[in-house]
PDB file of C-alpha atoms and ligand atoms in Angstrom:
ATOM      1  CA  MET A   1      50.616  57.664  32.092  1.00  0.00           C
ATOM      2  CA  ASN A   2      48.051  60.059  33.423  1.00  0.00           C
ATOM      3  CA  LEU A   3      44.433  59.571  32.401  1.00  0.00           C
ATOM      4  CA  THR A   4      43.068  62.005  34.983  1.00  0.00           C
ATOM      5  CA  GLY A   5      40.079  63.860  33.562  1.00  0.00           C
ATOM      6  CA  LYS A   6      39.438  61.187  30.951  1.00  0.00           C
ATOM      7  CA  THR A   7      36.566  58.720  30.989  1.00  0.00           C
ATOM      8  CA  ALA A   8      36.854  55.092  29.971  1.00  0.00           C
ATOM      9  CA  LEU A   9      33.886  52.829  29.305  1.00  0.00           C
ATOM     10  CA  VAL A  10      34.630  49.102  29.312  1.00  0.00           C
ATOM     11  CA  THR A  11      31.864  46.749  28.229  1.00  0.00           C
ATOM     12  CA  GLY A  12      31.661  43.361  29.933  1.00  0.00           C
ATOM     13  CA  SER A  13      33.848  44.456  32.825  1.00  0.00           C
ATOM     14  CA  THR A  14      32.318  42.763  35.860  1.00  0.00           C
ATOM     15  CA  SER A  15      34.637  39.828  35.249  1.00  0.00           C
ATOM     16  CA  GLY A  16      37.749  38.558  33.501  1.00  0.00           C
ATOM     17  CA  ILE A  17      39.623  40.685  30.990  1.00  0.00           C
ATOM     18  CA  GLY A  18      37.146  43.580  31.202  1.00  0.00           C
ATOM     19  CA  LEU A  19      37.632  43.961  34.941  1.00  0.00           C
ATOM     20  CA  ALA A  20      41.411  43.953  34.430  1.00  0.00           C
ATOM     21  CA  TYR A  21      41.078  46.788  31.875  1.00  0.00           C
ATOM     22  CA  ALA A  22      38.881  48.761  34.285  1.00  0.00           C
ATOM     23  CA  LYS A  23      41.438  48.367  37.093  1.00  0.00           C
ATOM     24  CA  ALA A  24      44.324  49.378  34.832  1.00  0.00           C
ATOM     25  CA  LEU A  25      42.517  52.447  33.483  1.00  0.00           C
ATOM     26  CA  ALA A  26      41.201  53.541  36.898  1.00  0.00           C
ATOM     27  CA  GLY A  27      44.718  53.051  38.259  1.00  0.00           C
ATOM     28  CA  GLN A  28      45.876  55.768  35.848  1.00  0.00           C
ATOM     29  CA  GLY A  29      43.247  58.193  37.116  1.00  0.00           C
ATOM     30  CA  ALA A  30      40.458  57.718  34.562  1.00  0.00           C
ATOM     31  CA  ASN A  31      36.797  57.774  35.476  1.00  0.00           C
ATOM     32  CA  VAL A  32      35.470  54.369  34.502  1.00  0.00           C
ATOM     33  CA  VAL A  33      32.103  52.995  33.489  1.00  0.00           C
ATOM     34  CA  ILE A  34      31.905  49.284  34.126  1.00  0.00           C
ATOM     35  CA  ASN A  35      29.240  47.089  32.608  1.00  0.00           C
ATOM     36  CA  GLY A  36      28.095  43.510  32.773  1.00  0.00           C
ATOM     37  CA  PHE A  37      26.148  41.056  34.867  1.00  0.00           C
ATOM     38  CA  GLY A  38      26.767  39.373  38.191  1.00  0.00           C
ATOM     39  CA  ASP A  39      26.120  39.479  41.900  1.00  0.00           C
ATOM     40  CA  ALA A  40      25.067  43.020  42.885  1.00  0.00           C
ATOM     41  CA  ALA A  41      27.076  43.123  46.123  1.00  0.00           C
ATOM     42  CA  ALA A  42      30.230  41.823  44.424  1.00  0.00           C
ATOM     43  CA  ILE A  43      29.879  44.389  41.622  1.00  0.00           C
ATOM     44  CA  GLU A  44      29.379  47.211  44.115  1.00  0.00           C
ATOM     45  CA  ALA A  45      32.512  46.096  45.963  1.00  0.00           C
ATOM     46  CA  GLU A  46      34.477  46.148  42.674  1.00  0.00           C
ATOM     47  CA  ARG A  47      33.057  49.582  41.832  1.00  0.00           C
ATOM     48  CA  GLN A  48      34.158  50.985  45.183  1.00  0.00           C
ATOM     49  CA  GLY A  49      37.556  49.334  44.755  1.00  0.00           C
ATOM     50  CA  LEU A  50      37.975  51.082  41.396  1.00  0.00           C
ATOM     51  CA  GLU A  51      37.194  54.464  42.952  1.00  0.00           C
ATOM     52  CA  ALA A  52      39.716  53.778  45.704  1.00  0.00           C
ATOM     53  CA  LEU A  53      42.483  53.211  43.135  1.00  0.00           C
ATOM     54  CA  SER A  54      42.809  56.886  42.193  1.00  0.00           C
ATOM     55  CA  GLY A  55      39.927  58.877  43.601  1.00  0.00           C
ATOM     56  CA  ALA A  56      38.306  59.144  40.171  1.00  0.00           C
ATOM     57  CA  ARG A  57      34.707  58.004  39.806  1.00  0.00           C
ATOM     58  CA  ALA A  58      33.399  54.603  38.792  1.00  0.00           C
ATOM     59  CA  LEU A  59      29.878  54.092  37.504  1.00  0.00           C
ATOM     60  CA  TYR A  60      28.179  50.716  37.048  1.00  0.00           C
ATOM     61  CA  SER A  61      25.882  49.977  34.111  1.00  0.00           C
ATOM     62  CA  GLY A  62      23.976  46.699  34.201  1.00  0.00           C
ATOM     63  CA  HIS A  63      22.616  47.215  30.703  1.00  0.00           C
ATOM     64  CA  ASP A  64      22.210  44.220  28.401  1.00  0.00           C
ATOM     65  CA  LEU A  65      24.301  45.000  25.323  1.00  0.00           C
ATOM     66  CA  THR A  66      22.397  42.635  23.072  1.00  0.00           C
ATOM     67  CA  LYS A  67      19.644  45.295  23.025  1.00  0.00           C
ATOM     68  CA  VAL A  68      20.094  48.562  21.138  1.00  0.00           C
ATOM     69  CA  ASP A  69      17.891  50.603  23.485  1.00  0.00           C
ATOM     70  CA  GLU A  70      19.905  49.407  26.489  1.00  0.00           C
ATOM     71  CA  ILE A  71      23.191  50.307  24.791  1.00  0.00           C
ATOM     72  CA  GLU A  72      21.785  53.751  24.093  1.00  0.00           C
ATOM     73  CA  ALA A  73      20.748  54.089  27.750  1.00  0.00           C
ATOM     74  CA  MET A  74      24.226  53.072  28.944  1.00  0.00           C
ATOM     75  CA  MET A  75      25.943  55.553  26.645  1.00  0.00           C
ATOM     76  CA  LYS A  76      23.562  58.322  27.734  1.00  0.00           C
ATOM     77  CA  ALA A  77      24.183  57.560  31.422  1.00  0.00           C
ATOM     78  CA  ALA A  78      27.944  57.747  30.813  1.00  0.00           C
ATOM     79  CA  ALA A  79      27.661  61.018  28.888  1.00  0.00           C
ATOM     80  CA  ASP A  80      25.348  62.519  31.534  1.00  0.00           C
ATOM     81  CA  ALA A  81      27.790  61.585  34.305  1.00  0.00           C
ATOM     82  CA  PHE A  82      31.068  62.484  32.616  1.00  0.00           C
ATOM     83  CA  GLY A  83      30.286  64.601  29.546  1.00  0.00           C
ATOM     84  CA  GLY A  84      31.392  61.953  27.040  1.00  0.00           C
ATOM     85  CA  ILE A  85      33.695  59.017  26.581  1.00  0.00           C
ATOM     86  CA  ASP A  86      37.398  59.245  25.763  1.00  0.00           C
ATOM     87  CA  VAL A  87      38.408  55.587  25.882  1.00  0.00           C
ATOM     88  CA  LEU A  88      35.928  53.007  24.628  1.00  0.00           C
ATOM     89  CA  VAL A  89      36.810  49.383  25.239  1.00  0.00           C
ATOM     90  CA  ASN A  90      34.485  46.959  23.481  1.00  0.00           C
ATOM     91  CA  ASN A  91      35.100  43.810  25.423  1.00  0.00           C
ATOM     92  CA  ALA A  92      31.790  42.095  26.245  1.00  0.00           C
ATOM     93  CA  GLY A  93      31.607  38.697  24.663  1.00  0.00           C
ATOM     94  CA  VAL A  94      30.261  35.198  25.062  1.00  0.00           C
ATOM     95  CA  GLN A  95      31.123  31.890  23.472  1.00  0.00           C
ATOM     96  CA  HIS A  96      29.213  28.791  22.398  1.00  0.00           C
ATOM     97  CA  VAL A  97      30.786  25.606  21.112  1.00  0.00           C
ATOM     98  CA  ALA A  98      28.819  23.285  18.785  1.00  0.00           C
ATOM     99  CA  PRO A  99      29.039  21.765  15.301  1.00  0.00           C
ATOM    100  CA  VAL A 100      27.541  24.110  12.710  1.00  0.00           C
ATOM    101  CA  GLU A 101      24.589  21.863  11.852  1.00  0.00           C
ATOM    102  CA  GLU A 102      23.635  21.719  15.528  1.00  0.00           C
ATOM    103  CA  PHE A 103      24.493  25.320  16.360  1.00  0.00           C
ATOM    104  CA  PRO A 104      21.492  26.791  18.216  1.00  0.00           C
ATOM    105  CA  VAL A 105      20.046  29.727  16.263  1.00  0.00           C
ATOM    106  CA  ASP A 106      19.495  31.729  19.447  1.00  0.00           C
ATOM    107  CA  LYS A 107      23.180  31.304  20.380  1.00  0.00           C
ATOM    108  CA  TRP A 108      24.274  32.460  16.917  1.00  0.00           C
ATOM    109  CA  ASN A 109      22.088  35.566  17.245  1.00  0.00           C
ATOM    110  CA  LEU A 110      23.323  36.266  20.782  1.00  0.00           C
ATOM    111  CA  ILE A 111      27.008  36.023  19.845  1.00  0.00           C
ATOM    112  CA  ILE A 112      26.662  38.227  16.767  1.00  0.00           C
ATOM    113  CA  ALA A 113      24.631  40.792  18.747  1.00  0.00           C
ATOM    114  CA  LEU A 114      26.984  40.964  21.724  1.00  0.00           C
ATOM    115  CA  ASN A 115      30.445  40.243  20.295  1.00  0.00           C
ATOM    116  CA  LEU A 116      30.010  42.272  17.097  1.00  0.00           C
ATOM    117  CA  THR A 117      26.934  44.495  16.784  1.00  0.00           C
ATOM    118  CA  SER A 118      27.219  46.039  20.271  1.00  0.00           C
ATOM    119  CA  ALA A 119      30.627  47.437  19.280  1.00  0.00           C
ATOM    120  CA  PHE A 120      29.043  49.218  16.310  1.00  0.00           C
ATOM    121  CA  HIS A 121      26.445  50.840  18.566  1.00  0.00           C
ATOM    122  CA  THR A 122      28.843  51.928  21.331  1.00  0.00           C
ATOM    123  CA  THR A 123      31.251  53.267  18.718  1.00  0.00           C
ATOM    124  CA  ARG A 124      28.670  55.289  16.787  1.00  0.00           C
ATOM    125  CA  LEU A 125      27.511  56.835  20.071  1.00  0.00           C
ATOM    126  CA  ALA A 126      31.024  57.557  21.451  1.00  0.00           C
ATOM    127  CA  VAL A 127      32.665  58.914  18.298  1.00  0.00           C
ATOM    128  CA  PRO A 128      30.959  62.358  18.298  1.00  0.00           C
ATOM    129  CA  TYR A 129      32.507  63.139  21.723  1.00  0.00           C
ATOM    130  CA  MET A 130      35.932  61.926  20.595  1.00  0.00           C
ATOM    131  CA  LYS A 131      35.819  63.938  17.359  1.00  0.00           C
ATOM    132  CA  GLN A 132      34.832  67.010  19.318  1.00  0.00           C
ATOM    133  CA  LYS A 133      37.823  66.629  21.661  1.00  0.00           C
ATOM    134  CA  LYS A 134      40.157  65.583  18.837  1.00  0.00           C
ATOM    135  CA  TRP A 135      41.270  62.685  21.018  1.00  0.00           C
ATOM    136  CA  GLY A 136      39.973  59.192  21.539  1.00  0.00           C
ATOM    137  CA  ARG A 137      40.921  55.569  21.877  1.00  0.00           C
ATOM    138  CA  ILE A 138      38.737  52.711  20.670  1.00  0.00           C
ATOM    139  CA  ILE A 139      40.040  49.341  21.773  1.00  0.00           C
ATOM    140  CA  GLN A 140      38.405  46.038  20.927  1.00  0.00           C
ATOM    141  CA  THR A 141      39.030  42.777  22.652  1.00  0.00           C
ATOM    142  CA  ALA A 142      39.068  40.703  19.492  1.00  0.00           C
ATOM    143  CA  SER A 143      40.767  37.325  19.736  1.00  0.00           C
ATOM    144  CA  ALA A 144      43.196  35.008  17.986  1.00  0.00           C
ATOM    145  CA  HIS A 145      39.880  33.946  16.471  1.00  0.00           C
ATOM    146  CA  SER A 146      39.749  37.283  14.633  1.00  0.00           C
ATOM    147  CA  LEU A 147      42.738  36.004  12.644  1.00  0.00           C
ATOM    148  CA  VAL A 148      42.353  32.224  12.481  1.00  0.00           C
ATOM    149  CA  ALA A 149      39.489  29.776  13.018  1.00  0.00           C
ATOM    150  CA  SER A 150      38.858  26.744  15.192  1.00  0.00           C
ATOM    151  CA  PRO A 151      36.140  24.168  14.535  1.00  0.00           C
ATOM    152  CA  PHE A 152      32.812  24.347  16.416  1.00  0.00           C
ATOM    153  CA  LYS A 153      33.042  28.111  17.033  1.00  0.00           C
ATOM    154  CA  SER A 154      31.334  29.383  13.890  1.00  0.00           C
ATOM    155  CA  ALA A 155      29.471  32.292  15.476  1.00  0.00           C
ATOM    156  CA  TYR A 156      32.411  33.448  17.602  1.00  0.00           C
ATOM    157  CA  VAL A 157      34.945  33.294  14.763  1.00  0.00           C
ATOM    158  CA  THR A 158      32.513  35.119  12.471  1.00  0.00           C
ATOM    159  CA  ALA A 159      31.883  37.858  15.040  1.00  0.00           C
ATOM    160  CA  LYS A 160      35.575  38.347  15.837  1.00  0.00           C
ATOM    161  CA  HIS A 161      36.627  38.471  12.162  1.00  0.00           C
ATOM    162  CA  GLY A 162      33.837  41.030  11.687  1.00  0.00           C
ATOM    163  CA  LEU A 163      35.077  43.071  14.626  1.00  0.00           C
ATOM    164  CA  ALA A 164      38.571  43.166  13.098  1.00  0.00           C
ATOM    165  CA  GLY A 165      37.164  44.463   9.803  1.00  0.00           C
ATOM    166  CA  PHE A 166      34.991  47.022  11.580  1.00  0.00           C
ATOM    167  CA  THR A 167      38.023  48.281  13.500  1.00  0.00           C
ATOM    168  CA  LYS A 168      40.111  48.785  10.360  1.00  0.00           C
ATOM    169  CA  THR A 169      37.237  50.709   8.787  1.00  0.00           C
ATOM    170  CA  ILE A 170      36.741  53.105  11.680  1.00  0.00           C
ATOM    171  CA  ALA A 171      40.521  53.557  12.038  1.00  0.00           C
ATOM    172  CA  LEU A 172      40.515  54.976   8.495  1.00  0.00           C
ATOM    173  CA  GLU A 173      37.462  57.142   9.133  1.00  0.00           C
ATOM    174  CA  LEU A 174      38.882  58.616  12.347  1.00  0.00           C
ATOM    175  CA  ALA A 175      42.544  58.895  11.374  1.00  0.00           C
ATOM    176  CA  THR A 176      42.595  62.687  11.119  1.00  0.00           C
ATOM    177  CA  PHE A 177      40.662  63.272  14.335  1.00  0.00           C
ATOM    178  CA  GLY A 178      43.243  62.087  16.887  1.00  0.00           C
ATOM    179  CA  VAL A 179      41.177  58.965  17.433  1.00  0.00           C
ATOM    180  CA  THR A 180      42.773  55.539  17.111  1.00  0.00           C
ATOM    181  CA  ALA A 181      40.985  52.189  16.801  1.00  0.00           C
ATOM    182  CA  ASN A 182      42.768  48.908  17.381  1.00  0.00           C
ATOM    183  CA  CYS A 183      42.121  45.279  18.233  1.00  0.00           C
ATOM    184  CA  ILE A 184      43.877  43.392  20.972  1.00  0.00           C
ATOM    185  CA  SER A 185      43.761  39.707  20.138  1.00  0.00           C
ATOM    186  CA  PRO A 186      44.429  37.410  23.064  1.00  0.00           C
ATOM    187  CA  GLY A 187      44.981  33.709  22.862  1.00  0.00           C
ATOM    188  CA  TYR A 188      43.563  31.723  25.757  1.00  0.00           C
ATOM    189  CA  VAL A 189      43.200  33.758  28.923  1.00  0.00           C
ATOM    190  CA  TRP A 190      42.062  31.882  32.015  1.00  0.00           C
ATOM    191  CA  THR A 191      38.693  33.542  32.725  1.00  0.00           C
ATOM    192  CA  PRO A 192      35.119  32.293  33.316  1.00  0.00           C
ATOM    193  CA  LEU A 193      34.547  32.449  29.524  1.00  0.00           C
ATOM    194  CA  VAL A 194      37.226  29.815  28.966  1.00  0.00           C
ATOM    195  CA  GLU A 195      36.289  27.711  31.969  1.00  0.00           C
ATOM    196  CA  ASN A 196      32.636  27.606  30.907  1.00  0.00           C
ATOM    197  CA  GLN A 197      33.370  26.249  27.429  1.00  0.00           C
ATOM    198  CA  ILE A 198      35.247  23.224  28.744  1.00  0.00           C
ATOM    199  CA  PRO A 199      32.146  21.032  29.328  1.00  0.00           C
ATOM    200  CA  ASP A 200      30.768  21.704  25.807  1.00  0.00           C
ATOM    201  CA  THR A 201      34.177  21.088  24.251  1.00  0.00           C
ATOM    202  CA  MET A 202      34.455  17.835  26.199  1.00  0.00           C
ATOM    203  CA  LYS A 203      31.126  16.817  24.657  1.00  0.00           C
ATOM    204  CA  ALA A 204      31.829  18.078  21.120  1.00  0.00           C
ATOM    205  CA  ARG A 205      35.261  16.415  20.977  1.00  0.00           C
ATOM    206  CA  ASN A 206      34.613  13.457  23.316  1.00  0.00           C
ATOM    207  CA  MET A 207      37.513  14.412  25.575  1.00  0.00           C
ATOM    208  CA  THR A 208      38.283  14.650  29.308  1.00  0.00           C
ATOM    209  CA  ARG A 209      38.720  18.026  31.026  1.00  0.00           C
ATOM    210  CA  GLU A 210      42.526  17.585  31.092  1.00  0.00           C
ATOM    211  CA  GLN A 211      42.569  16.683  27.403  1.00  0.00           C
ATOM    212  CA  VAL A 212      40.566  19.824  26.555  1.00  0.00           C
ATOM    213  CA  ILE A 213      42.968  22.041  28.548  1.00  0.00           C
ATOM    214  CA  ASN A 214      46.181  20.518  27.184  1.00  0.00           C
ATOM    215  CA  ASP A 215      45.215  19.220  23.735  1.00  0.00           C
ATOM    216  CA  VAL A 216      42.708  21.912  22.670  1.00  0.00           C
ATOM    217  CA  LEU A 217      43.163  25.129  24.638  1.00  0.00           C
ATOM    218  CA  LEU A 218      46.935  25.135  25.032  1.00  0.00           C
ATOM    219  CA  ALA A 219      47.658  22.972  21.974  1.00  0.00           C
ATOM    220  CA  GLY A 220      47.941  25.979  19.680  1.00  0.00           C
ATOM    221  CA  GLN A 221      49.614  28.266  22.205  1.00  0.00           C
ATOM    222  CA  PRO A 222      53.354  27.624  21.724  1.00  0.00           C
ATOM    223  CA  THR A 223      54.319  29.076  25.121  1.00  0.00           C
ATOM    224  CA  LYS A 224      52.031  26.429  26.725  1.00  0.00           C
ATOM    225  CA  GLN A 225      50.841  29.040  29.165  1.00  0.00           C
ATOM    226  CA  PHE A 226      47.589  30.921  29.524  1.00  0.00           C
ATOM    227  CA  VAL A 227      47.737  34.673  28.890  1.00  0.00           C
ATOM    228  CA  THR A 228      46.779  36.722  31.957  1.00  0.00           C
ATOM    229  CA  ALA A 229      44.039  39.357  31.934  1.00  0.00           C
ATOM    230  CA  GLU A 230      46.551  41.831  33.379  1.00  0.00           C
ATOM    231  CA  GLN A 231      48.904  41.330  30.416  1.00  0.00           C
ATOM    232  CA  VAL A 232      46.036  42.163  28.055  1.00  0.00           C
ATOM    233  CA  ALA A 233      45.114  45.239  30.100  1.00  0.00           C
ATOM    234  CA  GLN A 234      48.671  46.563  29.931  1.00  0.00           C
ATOM    235  CA  VAL A 235      48.475  46.557  26.127  1.00  0.00           C
ATOM    236  CA  ALA A 236      45.318  48.662  26.360  1.00  0.00           C
ATOM    237  CA  LEU A 237      47.098  51.141  28.621  1.00  0.00           C
ATOM    238  CA  PHE A 238      49.908  51.415  26.085  1.00  0.00           C
ATOM    239  CA  LEU A 239      47.354  52.086  23.336  1.00  0.00           C
ATOM    240  CA  CYS A 240      46.068  54.991  25.448  1.00  0.00           C
ATOM    241  CA  SER A 241      49.515  56.558  25.669  1.00  0.00           C
ATOM    242  CA  ASP A 242      50.931  59.264  23.403  1.00  0.00           C
ATOM    243  CA  ALA A 243      53.550  56.738  22.275  1.00  0.00           C
ATOM    244  CA  ALA A 244      50.743  54.806  20.565  1.00  0.00           C
ATOM    245  CA  ALA A 245      49.202  57.787  18.761  1.00  0.00           C
ATOM    246  CA  GLN A 246      50.315  56.431  15.369  1.00  0.00           C
ATOM    247  CA  ILE A 247      49.088  52.892  16.021  1.00  0.00           C
ATOM    248  CA  THR A 248      45.682  52.628  14.426  1.00  0.00           C
ATOM    249  CA  GLY A 249      43.888  49.913  12.492  1.00  0.00           C
ATOM    250  CA  ALA A 250      46.237  47.351  14.041  1.00  0.00           C
ATOM    251  CA  ASN A 251      45.416  43.930  15.406  1.00  0.00           C
ATOM    252  CA  ILE A 252      47.830  43.231  18.245  1.00  0.00           C
ATOM    253  CA  SER A 253      48.257  39.575  19.145  1.00  0.00           C
ATOM    254  CA  VAL A 254      48.793  38.612  22.778  1.00  0.00           C
ATOM    255  CA  ASP A 255      48.590  34.896  22.160  1.00  0.00           C
ATOM    256  CA  GLY A 256      51.822  33.175  23.184  1.00  0.00           C
ATOM    257  CA  GLY A 257      52.693  32.722  19.517  1.00  0.00           C
ATOM    258  CA  TRP A 258      49.427  30.991  18.483  1.00  0.00           C
ATOM    259  CA  THR A 259      48.894  32.918  15.246  1.00  0.00           C
ATOM    260  CA  ALA A 260      52.586  32.892  14.309  1.00  0.00           C
ATOM    261  CA  GLY A 261      52.320  29.274  13.218  1.00  0.00           C
TER     262      GLY A 261
HETATM  263  P1  NAD B  19      34.106  36.753  31.017  1.00  0.00           P
HETATM  264  O1  NAD B  19      33.023  35.748  30.878  1.00  0.00           O
HETATM  265  O2  NAD B  19      34.999  36.701  32.218  1.00  0.00           O
HETATM  266  O3  NAD B  19      33.508  38.224  30.940  1.00  0.00           O
HETATM  267  C1  NAD B  19      32.476  38.571  30.062  1.00  0.00           C
HETATM  268  C2  NAD B  19      31.838  39.847  30.536  1.00  0.00           C
HETATM  269  O4  NAD B  19      30.763  40.168  29.628  1.00  0.00           O
HETATM  270  C3  NAD B  19      31.212  39.741  31.934  1.00  0.00           C
HETATM  271  O5  NAD B  19      31.402  40.965  32.614  1.00  0.00           O
HETATM  272  C4  NAD B  19      29.734  39.542  31.622  1.00  0.00           C
HETATM  273  O6  NAD B  19      28.850  39.922  32.677  1.00  0.00           O
HETATM  274  C5  NAD B  19      29.599  40.427  30.401  1.00  0.00           C
HETATM  275  N1  NAD B  19      28.404  40.153  29.597  1.00  0.00           N
HETATM  276  C6  NAD B  19      27.937  38.952  29.178  1.00  0.00           C
HETATM  277  N2  NAD B  19      26.794  39.119  28.502  1.00  0.00           N
HETATM  278  C7  NAD B  19      26.537  40.451  28.469  1.00  0.00           C
HETATM  279  C8  NAD B  19      25.509  41.261  27.916  1.00  0.00           C
HETATM  280  N3  NAD B  19      24.478  40.720  27.224  1.00  0.00           N
HETATM  281  N4  NAD B  19      25.559  42.594  28.096  1.00  0.00           N
HETATM  282  C9  NAD B  19      26.592  43.163  28.806  1.00  0.00           C
HETATM  283  N5  NAD B  19      27.595  42.452  29.338  1.00  0.00           N
HETATM  284  C10 NAD B  19      27.556  41.113  29.176  1.00  0.00           C
HETATM  285  O7  NAD B  19      34.952  36.647  29.683  1.00  0.00           O
HETATM  286  P2  NAD B  19      36.421  37.102  29.258  1.00  0.00           P
HETATM  287  O8  NAD B  19      37.194  35.869  28.980  1.00  0.00           O
HETATM  288  O9  NAD B  19      36.971  38.109  30.187  1.00  0.00           O
HETATM  289  O10 NAD B  19      36.086  37.737  27.839  1.00  0.00           O
HETATM  290  C11 NAD B  19      36.115  39.113  27.580  1.00  0.00           C
HETATM  291  C12 NAD B  19      36.355  39.303  26.100  1.00  0.00           C
HETATM  292  O11 NAD B  19      37.615  38.735  25.759  1.00  0.00           O
HETATM  293  C13 NAD B  19      35.320  38.644  25.185  1.00  0.00           C
HETATM  294  O12 NAD B  19      35.009  39.484  24.098  1.00  0.00           O
HETATM  295  C14 NAD B  19      36.063  37.414  24.697  1.00  0.00           C
HETATM  296  O13 NAD B  19      35.590  36.987  23.453  1.00  0.00           O
HETATM  297  C15 NAD B  19      37.466  37.946  24.614  1.00  0.00           C
HETATM  298  N6  NAD B  19      38.503  36.926  24.611  1.00  0.00           N
HETATM  299  C16 NAD B  19      38.652  36.087  25.653  1.00  0.00           C
HETATM  300  C17 NAD B  19      39.647  35.125  25.609  1.00  0.00           C
HETATM  301  C18 NAD B  19      39.864  34.173  26.728  1.00  0.00           C
HETATM  302  O14 NAD B  19      40.631  33.224  26.537  1.00  0.00           O
HETATM  303  N7  NAD B  19      39.263  34.347  27.878  1.00  0.00           N
HETATM  304  C19 NAD B  19      40.496  35.048  24.497  1.00  0.00           C
HETATM  305  C20 NAD B  19      40.311  35.938  23.450  1.00  0.00           C
HETATM  306  C21 NAD B  19      39.312  36.861  23.517  1.00  0.00           C
END
């Protein structure tokens, strides 16, 4: 696939699945905008590595996507640099694990703002460029939790179910403009997001680390293996191809069979 001349913006791409998307898209020649937090020197090294993959440009945005004005600034910076966005990957997300009656209000607000509302803002700001070009790809990292629930993840499951509904809606709105919108729904992928929820899950369920990995994380994943970030990124590349032009409004599971049961 050749994405030369196209621009992809991937939210939450300084780490994990987002970074894998950025590498896959840059590897096909796209300019990429990466976003997220982390060590400045490490991010700069990743940015340069992305440019080295194909010679296309890579821009870093450190904007905080829980804030509307920062999302607007990121989208403006991308449009100023590249004249618009062709592939929008809404991927930034955080998790918090707690029983609903103890769920911290600030964590609820953070998860809804980042995992759900930021995708509305990036989409509304990217769509005019896509409509103009009669081509676009909107890809959400949803989750198996956009299809089924798990206890103690009320905010996350709510946000991901919302993201799935949002995606179906915009798929219908954009269907005649050459713009597709789809969810990719991974099961457990071994990334910092998963690693960081182990201590809270140990506390919430009174389990050891090994019990959380085997009896909670991989319990529902019939293959008994973690998904890799690269496997998720390859699905996104396929969605960018002409072969996927008629796939829109779909929610594609990459979950080792989790949601089949
Ligand atoms: P990760 O923690 O490795 O990456 C999250 C990224 O989001 C990082 O780049 C981080 O800096 C960025 N980020 C965090 N807060 C931000 C903010 N306020 N503004 C901008 N960027 C911010 O996590 P991951 O596992 O790669 O998760 C990526 C996406 O995949 C999330 O939406 C997550 O819900 C989803 N997902 C992950 C799994 C999994 O098992 N890891 C499974 C299903 C879905």
